[in-house]
Amino acid sequence: MSRTARIALGFLGLLVMGVLLLPPFLPDPLQIDPGDVAAGPSPSHWLGTDELGRDLLARLLVGARTTLAIATLAALISSGGGALLGLWAGYQGGHFDRAVLRLLDLVSAVPRLPLMLLLASTSTGSPFLRVAVAMAAFAWISEARIARAQTRVVLSEDYLSAARQLGYSPLRIAMRHVLPNLSGPLSVAATLSLGELILYETVLSFLGLGIPPPAPSWGAMLAQGISGLSRAPLLVVAPGALIFLTIAAIQRVGDELALALDPRTRNR
Amino acid sequence: MGSSSFALRVLIRRALSGLALFLALGLGLFYLLATMPASGEARRRLEDPTLSPAEFDRIRTLYGLDRSVPERLRCWLLGRAAPDCPYARTERGILGGELGVSEVHRSSVPALLRERLPPTLALVLPALVLALLAGIGLGALAAIRGGAVAQLIRGLGAVLVAVPSHVLGLSAIAVFSLWARVLPPGGFGPGPTPDLGHLVLPVMVLSLHFLGRYLRFVETGLQAALQDEHLWAARARGLSEGRVVWVHGLPMVLLPLLPLIAQTLPTLFSGALLVERIFDFPGMGLLIHESILFGDLEVALVLALIYAALTMFASGLADLGHLWLDPRARREETT
């Protein structure tokens, strides 16, 4: 594993540990304090406070929890759905396969963000699910494409015709013999999707269509910080840096995973 | 079969399936939006606490909120001219060619398009050209020089691909507008169209991510191409390395760049929406966002679909260019 990939993994580990372990020891992220507004770092507020006197570090970590949880949920929905659709299309072949392929081409030619914003503004149910579904609705393309292509490859293998001649049901063949062979490329695609979904979650909340305030989220913190950019730059720099580092780290891990799973590079 | 009739067939097939997708997206999203209790102007009027129950019901009837979703869909498509549709916003409806009237701007969708589309194109096209030129140049430089230069350029590419536009945009405003005070933080300037100074930051911020992607693609492609046999033949004939790279190597990479452009265009148009918001740049993206935030979802839907159609048209052009230039791609498309 390369050094940058190790650093990336270390950063993500630290972030997850911070998100899970630190908040109980920090001030309440929703506690407003009019007497201590936009203050610098101090013993009681390690990174200082925001424009309403709320603890910045606590808001960053609790915001990270929201972002990561929504993005993970969306990644599970979209990767699972996309993989199953691709597997089904590749296995079935024929007209259905061609129709799915056409659908993939069409959906990937549409700019996601405006439609995602519309979708995120529709339902009145749980905001958590609303944002996750809006993001997942357009994120399944790459997984479906990969699952479909890989299924076509696996279908031509000898062990698959052996499984057919043993009289196994198509469902059993698809789930037990094809799906495990997709896990490598799919895990790479899902990792890269996760990075993209984290980006889109911060974009949605930046544009005011994520989790509603006062719950903290990185994108909304970035948007709120703009007005005080020259007075309290940390309010923009901290969430901005975290968004950038998290996305870069996940991309790096995904690239490294792709290298490690590629048989051509295994012995290097 | 001639290549022009082939291109025509591909074009027709794509247009038809694109139309089917828009129909599905339009109807599906309208259905979802119509199941909301109320939005936009209707919601604002209904939220008035002094409203008597009779007035409340009157407003709901005025906006058609007491009707079923399929009925409202019919009236959206056919307009007031259709029987039983007094609450439709236009006379002839979407199918009659009337795209709607914005509640935010009090003007019709076509008028808004005339006003907002040119600025968006003035943002997207230069960003694309800039990303392509710089991406090809830097990618080629990395592939030729190798060593530390290549490492540096590769690192730059990885950073550019990962840095999100909203973070980059705010950093650019902080550095160039607040600290150095050399460029305006947003808006258009005095005229109805953006002047150069107001374009620099948005175009740069939008293009950098794509610069990173094109750079990576050109570098890896050119590195492989430089080992190709016909380039060794060119070297053996005594051509200079520069000529080998620029005249014989680079064209091999530029052709597959076309489908990559087609693939990245939707992301470019998505990114334009975000960049327009950051820099308060009144183009299509900002218009869609304003309409959604205000709750004018009917118009936002129409605008988003038009925006999507524009994107599909642009990436279709890039794909057609590739089919036209590369006979191998033509063979793939027919199978």
Coordinates of C-alpha atoms in Angstrom, one line a residue:
Chain A
M1 CA 0.0 0.0 0.0
S2 CA 1.4 3.4 -0.9
R3 CA 2.2 6.0 1.7
T4 CA -0.6 8.4 0.6
A5 CA -3.2 5.6 0.8
R6 CA -2.0 4.8 4.4
I7 CA -2.3 8.5 5.4
A8 CA -5.8 8.6 3.8
L9 CA -6.9 5.6 5.7
G10 CA -5.4 7.0 8.9
F11 CA -7.3 10.2 8.4
L12 CA -10.6 8.5 7.8
G13 CA -10.0 6.3 10.9
L14 CA -9.4 9.3 13.0
L15 CA -12.5 11.1 11.7
V16 CA -14.7 8.1 12.4
M17 CA -13.3 7.7 15.9
G18 CA -13.7 11.4 16.6
V19 CA -17.3 11.3 15.4
L20 CA -18.0 8.3 17.6
L21 CA -16.1 9.1 20.7
L22 CA -15.6 12.8 21.2
P23 CA -19.1 14.5 21.2
P24 CA -20.1 13.4 24.7
F25 CA -17.0 15.3 26.1
L26 CA -17.8 18.5 24.1
P27 CA -20.4 21.2 24.6
D28 CA -23.9 20.8 23.2
P29 CA -23.6 21.6 19.4
L30 CA -27.1 23.4 19.6
Q31 CA -26.4 25.5 22.7
I32 CA -26.5 29.1 21.7
D33 CA -24.4 31.6 23.7
P34 CA -24.9 35.3 22.8
G35 CA -22.0 36.4 25.1
D36 CA -19.4 34.3 23.3
V37 CA -20.0 34.8 19.5
A38 CA -17.4 33.9 16.8
A39 CA -14.7 33.6 19.4
G40 CA -11.3 32.0 18.8
P41 CA -10.1 28.8 20.3
S42 CA -10.2 28.6 24.1
P43 CA -10.1 25.8 26.7
S44 CA -13.9 25.7 26.9
H45 CA -14.3 25.8 23.1
W46 CA -11.3 24.0 21.5
L47 CA -11.9 25.4 18.0
G48 CA -13.9 28.5 19.1
T49 CA -17.5 29.3 18.5
D50 CA -19.7 30.2 15.5
E51 CA -21.9 33.3 14.8
L52 CA -24.4 32.2 17.4
G53 CA -21.9 31.1 20.0
R54 CA -22.2 27.4 19.4
D55 CA -19.1 25.2 19.8
L56 CA -17.5 24.7 16.4
L57 CA -15.7 21.4 17.1
A58 CA -18.9 19.8 18.4
R59 CA -20.8 21.1 15.4
L60 CA -18.2 19.8 13.0
L61 CA -18.2 16.3 14.5
V62 CA -22.0 16.0 14.9
G63 CA -22.3 17.4 11.3
A64 CA -19.8 14.7 10.2
R65 CA -22.1 12.1 11.7
T66 CA -25.1 13.4 9.7
T67 CA -23.1 13.6 6.5
L68 CA -21.5 10.3 6.8
A69 CA -24.7 8.5 7.9
I70 CA -26.7 9.9 5.0
A71 CA -24.0 9.3 2.4
T72 CA -23.6 5.7 3.7
L73 CA -27.3 5.0 3.6
A74 CA -27.5 6.5 0.1
A75 CA -24.5 4.4 -1.0
L76 CA -26.1 1.2 0.3
I77 CA -29.4 1.9 -1.5
S78 CA -27.8 3.0 -4.8
S79 CA -25.0 0.4 -4.9
G80 CA -27.3 -2.4 -3.9
G81 CA -30.0 -1.4 -6.3
G82 CA -27.6 -0.7 -9.1
A83 CA -25.7 -4.0 -8.7
L84 CA -28.9 -6.0 -8.6
L85 CA -30.3 -4.3 -11.8
G86 CA -26.9 -4.8 -13.6
L87 CA -26.7 -8.4 -12.5
W88 CA -30.3 -9.1 -13.7
A89 CA -29.8 -7.3 -17.0
G90 CA -26.5 -9.1 -17.7
Y91 CA -27.9 -12.5 -16.7
Q92 CA -31.1 -12.0 -18.7
G93 CA -29.6 -10.6 -21.8
G94 CA -31.7 -9.9 -24.9
H95 CA -34.2 -7.1 -25.0
F96 CA -34.3 -6.4 -21.3
D97 CA -30.5 -6.0 -21.3
R98 CA -30.6 -3.6 -24.2
A99 CA -33.4 -1.6 -22.5
V100 CA -31.4 -1.3 -19.3
L101 CA -28.3 -0.3 -21.2
R102 CA -30.2 2.4 -22.9
L103 CA -31.7 3.6 -19.6
L104 CA -28.1 3.8 -18.1
D105 CA -26.9 5.9 -21.1
L106 CA -29.9 8.2 -20.8
V107 CA -29.7 8.8 -17.0
S108 CA -26.0 9.3 -17.1
A109 CA -26.5 12.0 -19.7
V110 CA -28.7 14.1 -17.4
P111 CA -27.2 16.7 -15.0
R112 CA -28.0 15.3 -11.6
L113 CA -27.9 18.3 -9.3
P114 CA -31.1 20.2 -10.5
L115 CA -33.2 17.0 -10.5
M116 CA -31.7 16.0 -7.1
L117 CA -32.7 19.4 -5.7
L118 CA -36.2 19.0 -7.0
L119 CA -36.5 15.5 -5.5
A120 CA -35.0 16.7 -2.2
S121 CA -37.7 19.4 -2.0
T122 CA -40.6 17.1 -2.6
S123 CA -41.5 14.7 0.2
T124 CA -42.4 15.9 3.6
G125 CA -41.3 12.8 5.5
S126 CA -38.1 12.2 7.5
P127 CA -35.5 14.7 6.2
F128 CA -32.8 12.0 6.7
L129 CA -34.5 9.6 4.3
R130 CA -35.6 12.3 1.9
V131 CA -32.0 13.5 1.3
A132 CA -30.6 9.9 1.1
V133 CA -33.2 8.8 -1.5
A134 CA -32.9 12.0 -3.5
M135 CA -29.1 11.3 -3.8
A136 CA -29.4 7.6 -4.3
A137 CA -31.9 8.1 -7.2
F138 CA -29.2 9.2 -9.5
A139 CA -26.1 7.4 -8.1
W140 CA -26.7 3.8 -9.1
I141 CA -25.4 4.1 -12.7
S142 CA -21.8 3.1 -12.3
E143 CA -22.6 0.1 -10.1
A144 CA -25.2 -1.2 -12.6
R145 CA -22.8 -0.8 -15.5
I146 CA -20.0 -2.6 -13.7
A147 CA -22.3 -5.4 -12.5
R148 CA -23.7 -5.9 -15.9
A149 CA -20.4 -6.0 -17.7
Q150 CA -18.8 -8.3 -15.1
T151 CA -21.9 -10.7 -15.2
R152 CA -21.5 -11.0 -19.0
V153 CA -17.8 -12.1 -18.4
V154 CA -18.7 -14.6 -15.6
L155 CA -21.5 -16.1 -17.7
S156 CA -19.0 -17.4 -20.3
E157 CA -16.9 -19.3 -17.7
D158 CA -16.9 -23.1 -17.5
Y159 CA -17.9 -23.3 -13.9
L160 CA -21.1 -21.5 -14.7
S161 CA -22.1 -23.9 -17.4
A162 CA -21.3 -26.7 -14.9
A163 CA -23.7 -25.0 -12.4
R164 CA -26.4 -24.9 -15.0
Q165 CA -25.9 -28.5 -15.9
L166 CA -26.3 -29.4 -12.2
G167 CA -29.7 -28.0 -12.6
Y168 CA -29.3 -25.1 -10.1
S169 CA -32.1 -22.5 -10.3
P170 CA -31.2 -19.2 -12.0
L171 CA -31.7 -17.3 -8.7
R172 CA -29.2 -19.6 -7.0
I173 CA -26.7 -19.3 -9.8
A174 CA -27.0 -15.5 -9.9
M175 CA -26.7 -15.1 -6.1
R176 CA -24.2 -17.8 -5.2
H177 CA -22.0 -18.0 -8.3
V178 CA -22.2 -14.7 -10.1
L179 CA -22.6 -12.2 -7.3
P180 CA -19.4 -13.2 -5.4
N181 CA -17.4 -12.6 -8.6
L182 CA -18.7 -9.1 -8.7
S183 CA -17.7 -8.1 -5.2
G184 CA -14.2 -6.8 -6.1
P185 CA -15.1 -4.3 -8.8
L186 CA -18.3 -3.4 -7.0
S187 CA -16.6 -2.6 -3.8
V188 CA -14.3 -0.2 -5.6
A189 CA -17.3 1.4 -7.3
A190 CA -19.2 1.7 -4.0
T191 CA -16.2 3.3 -2.3
L192 CA -15.9 5.9 -5.1
S193 CA -19.7 6.4 -5.0
L194 CA -19.5 7.0 -1.2
G195 CA -17.0 9.8 -1.8
E196 CA -19.3 11.3 -4.5
L197 CA -22.4 11.0 -2.2
I198 CA -20.6 12.8 0.6
L199 CA -19.8 15.6 -1.8
Y200 CA -23.5 15.8 -2.9
E201 CA -24.7 15.8 0.7
T202 CA -22.6 18.8 1.5
V203 CA -23.7 20.4 -1.8
L204 CA -27.4 19.8 -1.0
S205 CA -27.0 21.2 2.5
F206 CA -24.9 24.1 1.2
L207 CA -27.9 24.9 -1.1
G208 CA -30.4 24.7 1.7
L209 CA -32.0 21.4 0.8
G210 CA -30.2 19.1 3.2
I211 CA -31.1 18.3 6.8
P212 CA -33.0 21.4 8.1
P213 CA -31.3 23.7 10.7
P214 CA -30.4 23.9 13.6
A215 CA -28.9 20.4 13.1
P216 CA -25.3 21.0 12.1
S217 CA -24.0 19.8 8.7
W218 CA -20.8 20.6 6.9
G219 CA -22.4 22.2 3.8
A220 CA -24.8 24.4 5.8
M221 CA -21.9 25.5 8.0
L222 CA -19.9 26.5 4.9
A223 CA -22.9 28.5 3.6
Q224 CA -23.5 30.3 6.9
G225 CA -19.8 31.1 7.2
I226 CA -19.7 33.1 4.0
S227 CA -21.1 36.2 5.5
G228 CA -18.4 36.4 8.1
L229 CA -15.6 35.2 5.9
S230 CA -13.2 38.1 6.7
R231 CA -14.1 38.3 10.5
A232 CA -14.1 34.6 11.4
P233 CA -12.4 32.7 8.6
L234 CA -12.2 29.5 10.7
L235 CA -15.9 29.0 10.4
V236 CA -15.5 28.5 6.6
V237 CA -12.0 27.0 6.6
A238 CA -12.7 24.2 9.1
P239 CA -15.8 22.6 7.4
G240 CA -14.2 23.3 3.9
A241 CA -11.0 21.6 4.8
L242 CA -12.9 18.6 6.3
I243 CA -15.1 18.2 3.2
F244 CA -12.0 18.4 0.9
L245 CA -9.9 16.0 3.0
T246 CA -12.7 13.4 3.5
I247 CA -13.5 13.3 -0.2
A248 CA -9.8 13.2 -1.3
A249 CA -9.1 10.4 1.3
I250 CA -12.0 8.3 0.1
Q251 CA -11.0 8.8 -3.5
R252 CA -7.4 7.8 -2.7
V253 CA -8.6 4.6 -0.8
G254 CA -10.9 3.7 -3.7
D255 CA -8.0 4.1 -6.2
E256 CA -5.8 2.0 -4.0
L257 CA -8.5 -0.7 -3.7
A258 CA -8.8 -0.8 -7.5
L259 CA -5.1 -1.4 -7.8
A260 CA -5.0 -4.0 -5.1
L261 CA -7.9 -5.9 -6.6
D262 CA -6.6 -5.8 -10.2
P263 CA -4.9 -9.2 -10.8
R264 CA -2.5 -7.6 -13.2
T265 CA -0.8 -5.6 -10.5
R266 CA -1.0 -8.1 -7.7
N267 CA 2.6 -9.2 -7.6
R268 CA 4.1 -5.7 -7.8
Chain B
M1 CA -24.1 2.5 -45.5
G2 CA -22.8 6.1 -45.6
S3 CA -21.6 7.7 -42.4
S4 CA -24.1 10.6 -42.7
S5 CA -27.1 8.3 -42.8
F6 CA -25.6 6.4 -40.0
A7 CA -25.2 9.5 -37.9
L8 CA -28.8 10.4 -38.7
R9 CA -30.1 7.1 -37.4
V10 CA -28.1 7.4 -34.2
L11 CA -29.4 10.9 -33.8
I12 CA -33.0 9.9 -34.3
R13 CA -32.7 6.9 -31.9
R14 CA -31.2 9.1 -29.2
A15 CA -33.7 11.8 -29.7
L16 CA -36.6 9.4 -29.3
S17 CA -35.2 7.6 -26.3
G18 CA -34.3 11.0 -24.8
L19 CA -37.9 12.1 -25.3
A20 CA -39.2 9.0 -23.6
L21 CA -36.9 9.7 -20.6
F22 CA -38.1 13.3 -20.4
L23 CA -41.7 12.2 -20.5
A24 CA -41.0 9.7 -17.7
L25 CA -39.0 12.2 -15.6
G26 CA -41.5 15.0 -16.2
L27 CA -44.6 13.0 -15.3
G28 CA -42.9 11.2 -12.4
L29 CA -41.6 14.4 -10.8
F30 CA -44.8 16.3 -11.4
Y31 CA -46.6 13.5 -9.6
L32 CA -44.2 13.6 -6.6
L33 CA -44.4 17.4 -6.5
A34 CA -48.2 17.4 -6.6
T35 CA -48.5 15.1 -3.6
M36 CA -47.0 17.9 -1.5
P37 CA -49.6 19.8 0.6
A38 CA -48.9 23.2 -0.9
S39 CA -45.9 25.1 -2.1
G40 CA -44.8 28.5 -3.4
E41 CA -47.4 31.3 -3.5
A42 CA -50.3 29.1 -2.5
R43 CA -48.4 28.0 0.7
R44 CA -47.5 31.6 1.6
R45 CA -51.1 32.6 1.3
L46 CA -52.3 29.6 3.2
E47 CA -49.9 30.3 6.1
D48 CA -51.6 33.6 6.9
P49 CA -52.9 33.0 10.5
T50 CA -55.8 35.5 10.1
L51 CA -57.4 33.4 7.4
S52 CA -61.0 32.3 8.0
P53 CA -61.8 28.7 7.1
A54 CA -63.9 29.8 4.2
E55 CA -61.1 31.9 2.7
F56 CA -58.7 29.0 3.3
D57 CA -60.9 26.7 1.3
R58 CA -61.2 29.4 -1.4
I59 CA -57.5 29.7 -1.8
R60 CA -57.1 25.9 -2.0
T61 CA -59.7 25.8 -4.8
L62 CA -58.0 28.8 -6.5
Y63 CA -54.7 26.8 -6.8
G64 CA -56.4 23.5 -7.5
L65 CA -55.1 22.0 -4.3
D66 CA -58.4 20.3 -3.6
R67 CA -58.1 18.3 -6.8
S68 CA -56.6 14.9 -7.3
V69 CA -53.1 14.6 -8.7
P70 CA -54.1 13.0 -12.0
E71 CA -56.6 15.9 -12.6
R72 CA -53.9 18.5 -11.8
L73 CA -51.6 16.7 -14.2
R74 CA -54.2 16.9 -16.9
C75 CA -54.7 20.6 -16.3
W76 CA -50.9 21.3 -16.2
L77 CA -50.6 19.6 -19.6
L78 CA -53.7 21.1 -21.3
G79 CA -54.1 24.5 -19.6
R80 CA -57.2 26.6 -18.8
A81 CA -58.7 25.9 -22.2
A82 CA -59.4 22.3 -21.1
P83 CA -62.7 21.7 -19.4
D84 CA -62.8 21.9 -15.6
C85 CA -59.3 23.5 -15.3
P86 CA -59.8 27.1 -14.0
Y87 CA -56.8 26.9 -11.7
A88 CA -54.2 26.0 -14.4
R89 CA -51.5 28.7 -14.7
T90 CA -51.4 29.0 -18.5
E91 CA -54.1 29.2 -21.2
R92 CA -53.0 26.3 -23.4
G93 CA -50.8 24.2 -21.0
I94 CA -47.5 22.5 -21.6
L95 CA -48.8 20.5 -24.6
G96 CA -50.1 23.7 -26.1
G97 CA -46.6 25.0 -26.0
E98 CA -46.9 27.3 -23.0
L99 CA -44.2 26.4 -20.5
G100 CA -45.5 28.4 -17.6
V101 CA -45.1 31.7 -15.7
S102 CA -42.6 32.1 -12.9
E103 CA -44.0 33.1 -9.5
V104 CA -40.6 34.5 -8.5
H105 CA -39.9 36.7 -11.5
R106 CA -43.4 37.3 -12.8
S107 CA -42.3 36.5 -16.3
S108 CA -42.8 33.6 -18.7
V109 CA -40.4 30.7 -19.0
P110 CA -39.3 31.6 -22.6
A111 CA -38.5 35.1 -21.5
L112 CA -36.5 33.8 -18.6
L113 CA -34.6 31.5 -20.8
R114 CA -33.7 34.3 -23.2
E115 CA -32.3 36.2 -20.2
R116 CA -30.6 33.4 -18.3
L117 CA -29.4 30.9 -20.9
P118 CA -26.7 33.2 -22.4
P119 CA -24.8 33.8 -19.1
T120 CA -24.8 30.1 -18.4
L121 CA -23.3 29.4 -21.8
A122 CA -20.8 32.2 -21.2
L123 CA -19.8 30.3 -18.1
V124 CA -19.8 26.7 -19.2
L125 CA -18.2 27.0 -22.7
P126 CA -15.1 29.0 -21.6
A127 CA -14.7 26.6 -18.6
L128 CA -14.8 23.6 -20.9
V129 CA -12.3 25.1 -23.4
L130 CA -10.0 26.2 -20.6
A131 CA -10.1 22.8 -18.9
L132 CA -9.4 21.1 -22.3
L133 CA -6.5 23.3 -23.3
A134 CA -4.8 23.2 -19.9
G135 CA -5.5 19.5 -19.4
I136 CA -4.1 18.5 -22.8
G137 CA -1.0 20.8 -22.3
L138 CA -0.2 19.7 -18.7
G139 CA -1.0 16.0 -19.5
A140 CA 1.3 16.0 -22.5
L141 CA 4.0 17.8 -20.5
A142 CA 3.8 15.1 -17.8
A143 CA 3.9 12.3 -20.3
I144 CA 6.9 13.7 -22.1
R145 CA 9.1 14.9 -19.3
G146 CA 8.4 12.2 -16.7
G147 CA 10.2 12.2 -13.4
A148 CA 9.6 15.0 -10.9
V149 CA 7.6 17.2 -13.3
A150 CA 5.2 14.3 -14.0
Q151 CA 4.9 13.6 -10.2
L152 CA 4.1 17.3 -9.6
I153 CA 1.5 17.4 -12.4
R154 CA 0.0 14.1 -11.3
G155 CA -0.3 15.4 -7.7
L156 CA -2.0 18.5 -9.0
G157 CA -4.5 16.5 -11.0
A158 CA -5.4 14.4 -7.9
V159 CA -6.0 17.5 -5.8
L160 CA -8.0 19.2 -8.5
V161 CA -10.2 16.2 -9.0
A162 CA -10.9 15.9 -5.3
V163 CA -11.5 19.6 -4.4
P164 CA -15.2 20.4 -4.4
S165 CA -16.5 23.5 -6.2
H166 CA -18.1 25.1 -3.1
V167 CA -14.9 24.8 -1.1
L168 CA -12.8 26.0 -4.0
G169 CA -15.2 28.9 -4.8
L170 CA -15.2 30.2 -1.3
S171 CA -11.4 30.0 -1.1
A172 CA -11.2 31.9 -4.4
I173 CA -13.5 34.6 -3.1
A174 CA -11.5 34.8 0.1
V175 CA -8.2 35.1 -1.7
F176 CA -9.0 37.2 -4.8
S177 CA -11.9 39.3 -3.5
L178 CA -11.5 39.8 0.2
W179 CA -7.7 39.6 0.7
A180 CA -6.1 40.7 -2.6
R181 CA -9.2 42.7 -3.8
V182 CA -8.4 42.2 -7.4
L183 CA -11.6 40.5 -8.6
P184 CA -15.3 41.0 -7.7
P185 CA -16.8 38.3 -5.4
G186 CA -19.9 37.8 -7.6
G187 CA -22.7 39.2 -9.7
F188 CA -22.5 40.5 -13.2
G189 CA -21.2 44.0 -13.2
P190 CA -23.4 46.9 -14.6
G191 CA -24.6 45.4 -17.9
P192 CA -27.2 42.7 -18.6
T193 CA -24.5 40.2 -19.5
P194 CA -21.4 39.4 -17.4
D195 CA -18.2 41.4 -18.1
L196 CA -14.8 39.8 -18.2
G197 CA -13.9 40.6 -14.6
H198 CA -17.0 39.0 -13.3
L199 CA -16.4 35.9 -15.4
V200 CA -12.8 35.1 -14.3
L201 CA -13.4 33.5 -10.9
P202 CA -16.6 31.5 -11.8
V203 CA -15.0 30.1 -15.0
M204 CA -11.8 29.2 -13.2
V205 CA -13.6 27.5 -10.3
L206 CA -15.9 25.5 -12.6
S207 CA -13.0 24.4 -14.9
L208 CA -10.5 23.2 -12.4
H209 CA -12.1 19.9 -11.5
F210 CA -12.4 19.0 -15.2
L211 CA -8.9 20.2 -15.9
G212 CA -7.8 17.5 -13.4
R213 CA -9.8 14.8 -15.1
Y214 CA -8.7 15.7 -18.6
L215 CA -5.1 16.0 -17.5
R216 CA -5.1 12.5 -15.9
F217 CA -6.7 11.0 -19.0
V218 CA -4.3 12.6 -21.5
E219 CA -1.3 11.7 -19.4
T220 CA -2.1 8.0 -19.0
G221 CA -3.3 7.8 -22.7
L222 CA -0.2 9.5 -24.1
Q223 CA 2.2 7.5 -22.0
A224 CA 0.8 4.3 -23.5
A225 CA 0.6 5.8 -27.0
L226 CA 4.3 6.9 -26.9
Q227 CA 5.3 3.2 -26.7
D228 CA 3.3 2.4 -29.8
E229 CA 5.2 0.8 -32.7
H230 CA 4.4 3.5 -35.3
L231 CA 6.0 6.1 -33.0
W232 CA 9.1 4.0 -32.8
A233 CA 9.1 3.9 -36.6
A234 CA 8.8 7.7 -36.6
R235 CA 11.7 8.0 -34.2
A236 CA 13.7 5.6 -36.4
R237 CA 13.1 7.8 -39.3
G238 CA 14.9 10.5 -37.3
L239 CA 12.0 12.7 -36.4
S240 CA 12.6 14.9 -33.3
E241 CA 10.9 13.8 -30.1
G242 CA 8.8 16.9 -30.1
R243 CA 7.4 16.2 -33.5
V244 CA 6.8 12.5 -32.6
V245 CA 4.8 13.6 -29.5
W246 CA 2.8 16.5 -30.8
V247 CA 2.2 15.4 -34.4
H248 CA 2.0 11.6 -34.2
G249 CA 1.3 10.8 -30.5
L250 CA -1.2 13.4 -29.3
P251 CA -3.9 12.8 -32.0
M252 CA -4.2 9.2 -30.8
V253 CA -5.2 10.5 -27.3
L254 CA -7.5 13.4 -28.5
L255 CA -10.0 11.0 -30.3
P256 CA -10.9 9.1 -27.1
L257 CA -11.1 12.4 -25.3
L258 CA -14.4 13.1 -27.1
P259 CA -16.4 10.4 -25.4
L260 CA -14.9 11.6 -22.1
I261 CA -16.1 15.1 -22.8
A262 CA -19.5 13.7 -23.5
Q263 CA -19.4 11.8 -20.2
T264 CA -18.3 14.8 -18.2
L265 CA -20.7 17.4 -19.6
P266 CA -23.6 16.5 -17.3
T267 CA -21.3 17.0 -14.3
L268 CA -20.1 20.2 -15.8
F269 CA -23.7 21.5 -16.1
S270 CA -24.4 20.3 -12.5
G271 CA -21.3 22.1 -11.4
A272 CA -22.4 25.3 -13.1
L273 CA -25.5 25.4 -10.9
L274 CA -23.4 25.3 -7.8
V275 CA -20.9 27.9 -9.1
E276 CA -23.7 30.2 -10.1
R277 CA -25.0 30.1 -6.6
I278 CA -21.6 30.7 -5.0
F279 CA -21.0 33.8 -7.2
D280 CA -24.6 35.0 -7.4
F281 CA -24.3 34.6 -11.1
P282 CA -27.7 35.0 -12.6
G283 CA -27.8 32.1 -15.1
M284 CA -30.0 29.0 -15.5
G285 CA -28.7 27.2 -12.4
L286 CA -29.3 30.1 -10.1
L287 CA -32.8 30.5 -11.6
I288 CA -33.6 26.8 -10.9
H289 CA -32.3 27.1 -7.4
E290 CA -34.3 30.3 -6.7
S291 CA -37.5 28.7 -8.0
I292 CA -37.0 25.6 -5.8
L293 CA -36.2 27.6 -2.7
F294 CA -39.3 29.8 -3.3
G295 CA -41.4 26.7 -3.8
D296 CA -42.3 27.4 -7.4
L297 CA -41.8 23.7 -8.2
E298 CA -43.9 23.6 -11.4
V299 CA -41.6 26.1 -13.1
A300 CA -38.5 24.6 -11.5
L301 CA -39.4 21.3 -13.0
V302 CA -39.8 22.7 -16.5
L303 CA -36.5 24.6 -16.2
A304 CA -34.7 21.6 -14.9
L305 CA -35.9 19.5 -17.8
I306 CA -34.9 22.1 -20.3
Y307 CA -31.5 22.3 -18.7
A308 CA -31.2 18.5 -18.9
A309 CA -32.2 18.6 -22.5
L310 CA -29.6 21.1 -23.3
T311 CA -27.0 19.0 -21.6
M312 CA -28.0 15.9 -23.5
F313 CA -27.9 17.8 -26.7
A314 CA -24.3 19.0 -26.0
S315 CA -23.0 15.6 -25.0
G316 CA -24.9 14.1 -28.0
L317 CA -22.9 16.4 -30.2
A318 CA -19.6 15.2 -28.6
D319 CA -20.6 11.6 -29.1
L320 CA -21.6 12.2 -32.7
G321 CA -18.3 13.9 -33.4
H322 CA -16.6 10.8 -32.0
L323 CA -18.7 8.5 -34.2
W324 CA -18.0 10.6 -37.2
L325 CA -14.2 10.7 -36.7
D326 CA -13.7 7.1 -35.5
P327 CA -14.9 4.2 -37.6
R328 CA -14.2 1.7 -34.7
A329 CA -16.8 3.5 -32.6
R330 CA -19.3 3.3 -35.4
R331 CA -18.9 -0.5 -35.5
E332 CA -19.5 -0.7 -31.7
E333 CA -22.6 1.4 -31.9
T334 CA -24.2 -0.9 -34.4
T335 CA -23.7 -4.1 -32.5

